mmCIF file of C-alpha atoms and ligand atoms in Angstrom:
data_model
loop_
_atom_site.group_PDB
_atom_site.id
_atom_site.type_symbol
_atom_site.label_atom_id
_atom_site.label_comp_id
_atom_site.label_asym_id
_atom_site.label_seq_id
_atom_site.Cartn_x
_atom_site.Cartn_y
_atom_site.Cartn_z
ATOM 1 C CA MET A 1 67.938 51.796 -6.060
ATOM 2 C CA SER A 2 65.713 53.433 -8.438
ATOM 3 C CA THR A 3 62.136 53.903 -7.083
ATOM 4 C CA ILE A 4 60.797 56.428 -9.478
ATOM 5 C CA VAL A 5 58.882 54.895 -12.376
ATOM 6 C CA GLY A 6 56.509 57.166 -14.250
ATOM 7 C CA GLU A 7 53.580 54.548 -14.356
ATOM 8 C CA GLU A 8 53.846 53.763 -10.658
ATOM 9 C CA SER A 9 53.309 57.507 -9.597
ATOM 10 C CA ARG A 10 50.196 57.735 -11.639
ATOM 11 C CA PRO A 11 46.847 57.609 -9.925
ATOM 12 C CA GLN A 12 44.353 54.976 -11.167
ATOM 13 C CA SER A 13 41.987 57.402 -12.642
ATOM 14 C CA ASP A 14 41.183 61.047 -13.250
ATOM 15 C CA ILE A 15 38.872 60.860 -10.222
ATOM 16 C CA ASP A 16 41.873 59.795 -7.961
ATOM 17 C CA LEU A 17 44.046 62.628 -8.826
ATOM 18 C CA GLY A 18 44.103 64.703 -5.768
ATOM 19 C CA ARG A 19 41.661 62.795 -3.713
ATOM 20 C CA TYR A 20 44.183 61.182 -1.390
ATOM 21 C CA ASP A 21 46.909 62.337 0.909
ATOM 22 C CA THR A 22 50.045 61.662 -1.333
ATOM 23 C CA ASN A 23 52.655 62.758 1.309
ATOM 24 C CA PRO A 24 55.462 60.368 1.898
ATOM 25 C CA PRO A 25 54.299 57.388 3.771
ATOM 26 C CA GLY A 26 55.618 56.629 7.314
ATOM 27 C CA CYS A 27 56.090 60.218 8.334
ATOM 28 C CA GLY A 28 53.585 62.697 9.956
ATOM 29 C CA LEU A 29 52.876 66.044 8.949
ATOM 30 C CA LEU A 30 54.833 67.686 11.515
ATOM 31 C CA GLU A 31 57.694 65.420 11.125
ATOM 32 C CA LEU A 32 57.742 66.180 7.480
ATOM 33 C CA ILE A 33 57.523 69.897 8.006
ATOM 34 C CA ARG A 34 60.487 69.601 10.340
ATOM 35 C CA GLU A 35 62.578 67.763 7.880
ATOM 36 C CA ASP A 36 61.683 70.327 5.185
ATOM 37 C CA LEU A 37 62.762 73.051 7.395
ATOM 38 C CA ALA A 38 66.082 71.209 8.054
ATOM 39 C CA THR A 39 66.609 70.850 4.359
ATOM 40 C CA HIS A 40 66.105 74.524 4.110
ATOM 41 C CA GLU A 41 68.880 75.123 6.756
ATOM 42 C CA GLY A 42 66.343 76.114 9.290
ATOM 43 C CA ASP A 43 65.221 79.142 7.337
ATOM 44 C CA TRP A 44 61.528 79.120 7.897
ATOM 45 C CA LEU A 45 61.101 82.324 5.866
ATOM 46 C CA SER A 46 62.470 80.735 2.850
ATOM 47 C CA GLU A 47 60.030 80.766 0.027
ATOM 48 C CA GLY A 48 60.762 76.959 -0.932
ATOM 49 C CA PHE A 49 60.200 76.057 2.726
ATOM 50 C CA LEU A 50 56.766 77.844 2.971
ATOM 51 C CA ALA A 51 55.732 76.433 -0.461
ATOM 52 C CA LEU A 52 56.431 72.758 0.801
ATOM 53 C CA ALA A 53 54.962 73.396 4.055
ATOM 54 C CA VAL A 54 51.521 74.405 2.548
ATOM 55 C CA HIS A 55 51.967 71.558 -0.171
ATOM 56 C CA ARG A 56 52.302 69.179 2.666
ATOM 57 C CA PHE A 57 49.349 70.661 4.480
ATOM 58 C CA GLY A 58 47.330 70.359 1.334
ATOM 59 C CA ASN A 59 48.050 66.664 1.041
ATOM 60 C CA TRP A 60 47.445 65.983 4.917
ATOM 61 C CA ARG A 61 44.072 67.503 4.774
ATOM 62 C CA MET A 62 42.960 64.755 2.198
ATOM 63 C CA SER A 63 43.247 62.215 5.020
ATOM 64 C CA ILE A 64 40.338 63.632 6.663
ATOM 65 C CA ARG A 65 37.834 61.727 4.677
ATOM 66 C CA THR A 66 34.574 63.362 5.827
ATOM 67 C CA LYS A 67 34.059 66.317 3.225
ATOM 68 C CA LEU A 68 32.378 68.554 5.752
ATOM 69 C CA LEU A 69 35.126 68.360 8.279
ATOM 70 C CA ARG A 70 37.701 68.780 5.654
ATOM 71 C CA ALA A 71 35.949 71.886 4.166
ATOM 72 C CA PRO A 72 37.491 74.658 6.452
ATOM 73 C CA LEU A 73 40.903 73.082 5.888
ATOM 74 C CA THR A 74 40.320 73.286 2.136
ATOM 75 C CA VAL A 75 39.431 77.002 2.382
ATOM 76 C CA LEU A 76 42.451 77.492 4.428
ATOM 77 C CA TYR A 77 44.835 75.629 1.755
ATOM 78 C CA CYS A 78 43.221 77.303 -1.012
ATOM 79 C CA VAL A 79 44.100 80.954 0.545
ATOM 80 C CA LEU A 80 47.725 79.910 1.631
ATOM 81 C CA GLU A 81 48.221 78.279 -1.809
ATOM 82 C CA LYS A 82 47.341 81.544 -3.538
ATOM 83 C CA MET A 83 49.545 83.428 -1.150
ATOM 84 C CA ILE A 84 52.640 81.194 -2.002
ATOM 85 C CA GLN A 85 51.917 81.774 -5.736
ATOM 86 C CA SER A 86 51.584 85.613 -5.402
ATOM 87 C CA LEU A 87 54.112 86.208 -2.807
ATOM 88 C CA CYS A 88 56.766 83.687 -3.526
ATOM 89 C CA GLY A 89 56.152 82.869 -7.238
ATOM 90 C CA ILE A 90 55.999 79.279 -6.588
ATOM 91 C CA ASP A 91 53.107 77.131 -8.094
ATOM 92 C CA LEU A 92 53.223 73.687 -6.518
ATOM 93 C CA PRO A 93 49.778 72.109 -6.604
ATOM 94 C CA TYR A 94 49.164 69.505 -3.704
ATOM 95 C CA THR A 95 48.417 66.871 -6.528
ATOM 96 C CA VAL A 96 52.337 66.704 -7.264
ATOM 97 C CA ARG A 97 53.737 63.836 -5.213
ATOM 98 C CA VAL A 98 56.825 65.257 -3.530
ATOM 99 C CA GLY A 99 59.342 63.276 -1.949
ATOM 100 C CA ARG A 100 61.422 63.837 1.245
ATOM 101 C CA ARG A 101 64.062 66.419 1.751
ATOM 102 C CA VAL A 102 63.390 68.226 -1.555
ATOM 103 C CA ARG A 103 64.754 71.778 -1.833
ATOM 104 C CA ILE A 104 63.375 74.615 -3.669
ATOM 105 C CA TRP A 105 66.180 77.312 -3.883
ATOM 106 C CA HIS A 106 65.287 81.048 -4.221
ATOM 107 C CA ARG A 107 61.890 82.305 -5.693
ATOM 108 C CA GLY A 108 60.081 83.286 -8.556
ATOM 109 C CA GLY A 109 58.813 81.885 -11.948
ATOM 110 C CA ILE A 110 58.540 78.309 -10.399
ATOM 111 C CA THR A 111 55.799 76.072 -11.831
ATOM 112 C CA ILE A 112 56.061 72.615 -10.740
ATOM 113 C CA SER A 113 53.133 70.908 -12.468
ATOM 114 C CA ALA A 114 54.766 67.450 -12.500
ATOM 115 C CA MET A 115 53.665 63.908 -11.530
ATOM 116 C CA ARG A 116 56.314 63.437 -8.959
ATOM 117 C CA ILE A 117 59.437 64.789 -7.428
ATOM 118 C CA GLY A 118 61.874 62.345 -6.049
ATOM 119 C CA ASP A 119 63.531 62.332 -2.645
ATOM 120 C CA ASP A 120 66.500 64.752 -2.086
ATOM 121 C CA THR A 121 65.982 66.618 -5.355
ATOM 122 C CA HIS A 122 66.963 70.343 -5.678
ATOM 123 C CA LEU A 123 64.825 72.664 -7.661
ATOM 124 C CA ARG A 124 65.796 76.395 -8.525
ATOM 125 C CA GLN A 125 64.193 79.565 -9.681
ATOM 126 C CA ASN A 126 62.442 79.902 -12.876
ATOM 127 C CA ILE A 127 61.765 76.311 -13.628
ATOM 128 C CA THR A 128 58.742 75.038 -15.446
ATOM 129 C CA MET A 129 57.457 71.623 -15.433
ATOM 130 C CA GLY A 130 54.137 70.559 -17.075
ATOM 131 C CA VAL A 131 52.348 69.298 -20.177
ATOM 132 C CA ARG A 132 54.039 69.440 -23.592
ATOM 133 C CA ARG A 133 51.138 70.923 -25.747
ATOM 134 C CA ARG A 134 47.884 72.563 -24.925
ATOM 135 C CA GLY A 135 45.122 70.072 -24.686
ATOM 136 C CA ASP A 136 47.509 67.259 -23.599
ATOM 137 C CA HIS A 137 46.102 65.006 -20.865
ATOM 138 C CA ARG A 138 46.962 66.228 -17.490
ATOM 139 C CA TRP A 139 48.710 62.911 -16.589
ATOM 140 C CA LEU A 140 51.242 63.644 -19.393
ATOM 141 C CA LYS A 141 53.570 65.548 -17.062
ATOM 142 C CA PRO A 142 57.109 64.781 -15.943
ATOM 143 C CA THR A 143 58.322 62.575 -13.013
ATOM 144 C CA ILE A 144 61.488 63.587 -11.666
ATOM 145 C CA GLY A 145 63.771 60.953 -9.997
ATOM 146 C CA ASN A 146 65.678 60.957 -6.617
ATOM 147 C CA ARG A 147 68.774 63.127 -5.939
ATOM 148 C CA CYS A 148 68.260 65.063 -9.197
ATOM 149 C CA ASP A 149 69.452 68.676 -9.689
ATOM 150 C CA ILE A 150 67.414 71.020 -11.718
ATOM 151 C CA GLY A 151 69.253 74.042 -12.789
ATOM 152 C CA ALA A 152 67.663 77.620 -12.934
ATOM 153 C CA GLY A 153 65.300 78.162 -15.877
ATOM 154 C CA ALA A 154 65.078 74.618 -16.998
ATOM 155 C CA VAL A 155 61.771 73.622 -18.834
ATOM 156 C CA ILE A 156 60.669 69.875 -18.442
ATOM 157 C CA VAL A 157 57.639 68.996 -20.083
ATOM 158 C CA GLY A 158 55.562 65.816 -21.243
ATOM 159 C CA GLY A 159 54.914 62.533 -19.684
ATOM 160 C CA ILE A 160 58.796 61.778 -19.407
ATOM 161 C CA THR A 161 60.969 60.597 -16.628
ATOM 162 C CA VAL A 162 64.125 62.182 -15.520
ATOM 163 C CA GLY A 163 66.247 59.378 -14.054
ATOM 164 C CA ASP A 164 67.768 59.347 -10.489
ATOM 165 C CA ASP A 165 71.065 61.217 -9.955
ATOM 166 C CA SER A 166 70.520 63.370 -13.016
ATOM 167 C CA VAL A 167 71.653 67.007 -13.462
ATOM 168 C CA ILE A 168 69.408 69.290 -15.669
ATOM 169 C CA GLY A 169 71.564 72.316 -16.645
ATOM 170 C CA ALA A 170 70.328 75.890 -16.575
ATOM 171 C CA ASN A 171 67.926 76.920 -19.470
ATOM 172 C CA VAL A 172 67.781 73.525 -20.855
ATOM 173 C CA VAL A 173 64.284 72.315 -22.378
ATOM 174 C CA VAL A 174 63.867 68.667 -21.731
ATOM 175 C CA ALA A 175 60.900 66.804 -23.544
ATOM 176 C CA GLU A 176 62.149 63.246 -23.619
ATOM 177 C CA ASP A 177 63.289 60.476 -21.042
ATOM 178 C CA VAL A 178 66.494 61.326 -19.416
ATOM 179 C CA PRO A 179 68.415 57.943 -18.350
ATOM 180 C CA PRO A 180 69.596 57.827 -14.794
ATOM 181 C CA GLY A 181 72.821 59.475 -14.041
ATOM 182 C CA SER A 182 72.676 62.073 -17.011
ATOM 183 C CA ILE A 183 73.807 65.481 -17.357
ATOM 184 C CA VAL A 184 71.723 67.540 -19.874
ATOM 185 C CA THR A 185 72.998 71.007 -21.032
ATOM 186 C CA VAL A 186 72.442 73.375 -23.858
ATOM 187 C CA PRO A 187 75.199 74.041 -26.341
ATOM 188 C CA LYS A 188 77.969 75.865 -24.609
ATOM 189 C CA PRO A 189 78.007 79.797 -25.316
ATOM 190 C CA VAL A 190 80.790 80.868 -27.622
ATOM 191 C CA ILE A 191 83.187 83.355 -25.951
ATOM 192 C CA ARG A 192 85.567 85.384 -28.386
ATOM 193 C CA PRO A 193 87.043 88.628 -28.444
ATOM 194 C CA ARG A 194 84.898 91.567 -29.725
ATOM 195 C CA GLN A 195 85.850 93.031 -33.240
ATOM 196 C CA GLN A 196 87.723 96.221 -32.929
ATOM 197 C CA ASP A 197 85.080 98.370 -34.904
ATOM 198 C CA ALA A 198 82.379 97.094 -32.410
ATOM 199 C CA ARG A 199 83.935 98.848 -29.434
HETATM 200 C C1 COA B 201 75.539 72.921 -17.003
HETATM 201 C C2 COA B 201 75.975 72.475 -15.409
HETATM 202 C C3 COA B 201 75.186 71.515 -14.907
HETATM 203 C C4 COA B 201 77.405 71.970 -15.719
HETATM 204 O O1 COA B 201 78.001 71.655 -14.440
HETATM 205 P P1 COA B 201 79.404 71.371 -14.107
HETATM 206 O O2 COA B 201 79.348 70.767 -12.700
HETATM 207 O O3 COA B 201 80.307 72.565 -14.399
HETATM 208 O O4 COA B 201 79.767 70.012 -15.016
HETATM 209 P P2 COA B 201 80.854 69.940 -16.049
HETATM 210 O O5 COA B 201 82.085 70.886 -15.846
HETATM 211 O O6 COA B 201 81.489 68.490 -15.630
HETATM 212 O O7 COA B 201 80.402 70.070 -17.413
HETATM 213 C C5 COA B 201 79.574 68.939 -17.764
HETATM 214 C C6 COA B 201 79.251 69.076 -19.339
HETATM 215 O O8 COA B 201 78.390 70.399 -19.487
HETATM 216 C C7 COA B 201 78.839 71.364 -20.229
HETATM 217 N N1 COA B 201 78.690 72.590 -19.653
HETATM 218 C C8 COA B 201 79.330 73.274 -18.569
HETATM 219 N N2 COA B 201 78.846 74.543 -18.601
HETATM 220 C C9 COA B 201 78.069 74.748 -19.613
HETATM 221 C C10 COA B 201 77.280 75.889 -19.893
HETATM 222 N N3 COA B 201 77.114 77.062 -19.295
HETATM 223 N N4 COA B 201 76.359 75.668 -21.099
HETATM 224 C C11 COA B 201 76.323 74.705 -21.664
HETATM 225 N N5 COA B 201 77.141 73.327 -21.434
HETATM 226 C C12 COA B 201 77.973 73.642 -20.340
HETATM 227 C C13 COA B 201 80.403 70.912 -20.169
HETATM 228 O O9 COA B 201 81.056 71.439 -21.538
HETATM 229 C C14 COA B 201 80.373 69.558 -20.055
HETATM 230 O O10 COA B 201 80.108 68.944 -21.398
HETATM 231 P P3 COA B 201 80.919 67.811 -22.011
HETATM 232 O O11 COA B 201 81.053 66.716 -21.029
HETATM 233 O O12 COA B 201 80.495 67.531 -23.287
HETATM 234 O O13 COA B 201 82.379 68.247 -22.019
HETATM 235 C C15 COA B 201 76.153 73.766 -14.786
HETATM 236 O O14 COA B 201 76.826 74.677 -15.330
HETATM 237 C C16 COA B 201 74.622 74.452 -14.636
HETATM 238 O O15 COA B 201 73.891 74.672 -15.394
HETATM 239 N N6 COA B 201 74.056 74.178 -13.345
HETATM 240 C C17 COA B 201 72.910 75.065 -12.895
HETATM 241 C C18 COA B 201 73.081 75.600 -11.516
HETATM 242 C C19 COA B 201 72.125 76.663 -11.450
HETATM 243 O O16 COA B 201 71.095 76.921 -11.914
HETATM 244 N N7 COA B 201 72.503 77.415 -10.508
HETATM 245 C C20 COA B 201 71.771 78.689 -10.123
HETATM 246 C C21 COA B 201 72.134 78.900 -8.577
HETATM 247 S S1 COA B 201 71.101 80.367 -8.175
#
């Protein structure tokens, strides 16, 4: 069943963005982190797991509604987020709604400025998600469905939806909706013998 719909994942207003704990419901912080660790094959030093753990913590702290009590956790979150960005090369703001069992493979050049990442989706190195043009409204960011596989170097921009069970090939630029169950690739490279005089 498809559960990812762009509109549904949007906050009600600009003010709502980042104001609430948007970790997947029905799962406590420790349970979520344990599940993320299992998704990353128990490798607690893997950059993807660390980025997700900080992301989960960043959301969880928003469940503490008293600003004064939350303040020290917010300071800690900001420091950890910067460390993840600098040391792991992964930019994953807590405002992105990340589903369960999401895996981030490898490290570096990863900017996940999306509205939502669905359950069981895999993301790889050097992917970029965000707005399509400078000055676009910050809601105009992609929604990625469940069980998607995003190849290395993919760029996904705009307020689009990548449907469930889709594969985005390496180095593809996606700027329009992708129907569920699609595979998106760039034109195949041409492989031919070198000319004799070029050797
Ligand atoms: C594009 C990709 C998804 C194809 O996967 P696949 O399982 O080999 O799929 P298929 O062999 O069924 O090919 C599907 C289509 O993609 C095309 N395709 C395959 N390799 C391609 C390539 N390198 N460039 C462009 N198109 C390619 C095929 O021609 C086919 O198109 P067609 O249906 O029109 O014939 C895969 O090559 C890819 O980019 N994966 C990213 C994985 C990644 O980032 N790994 C990094 C690990 S560190």
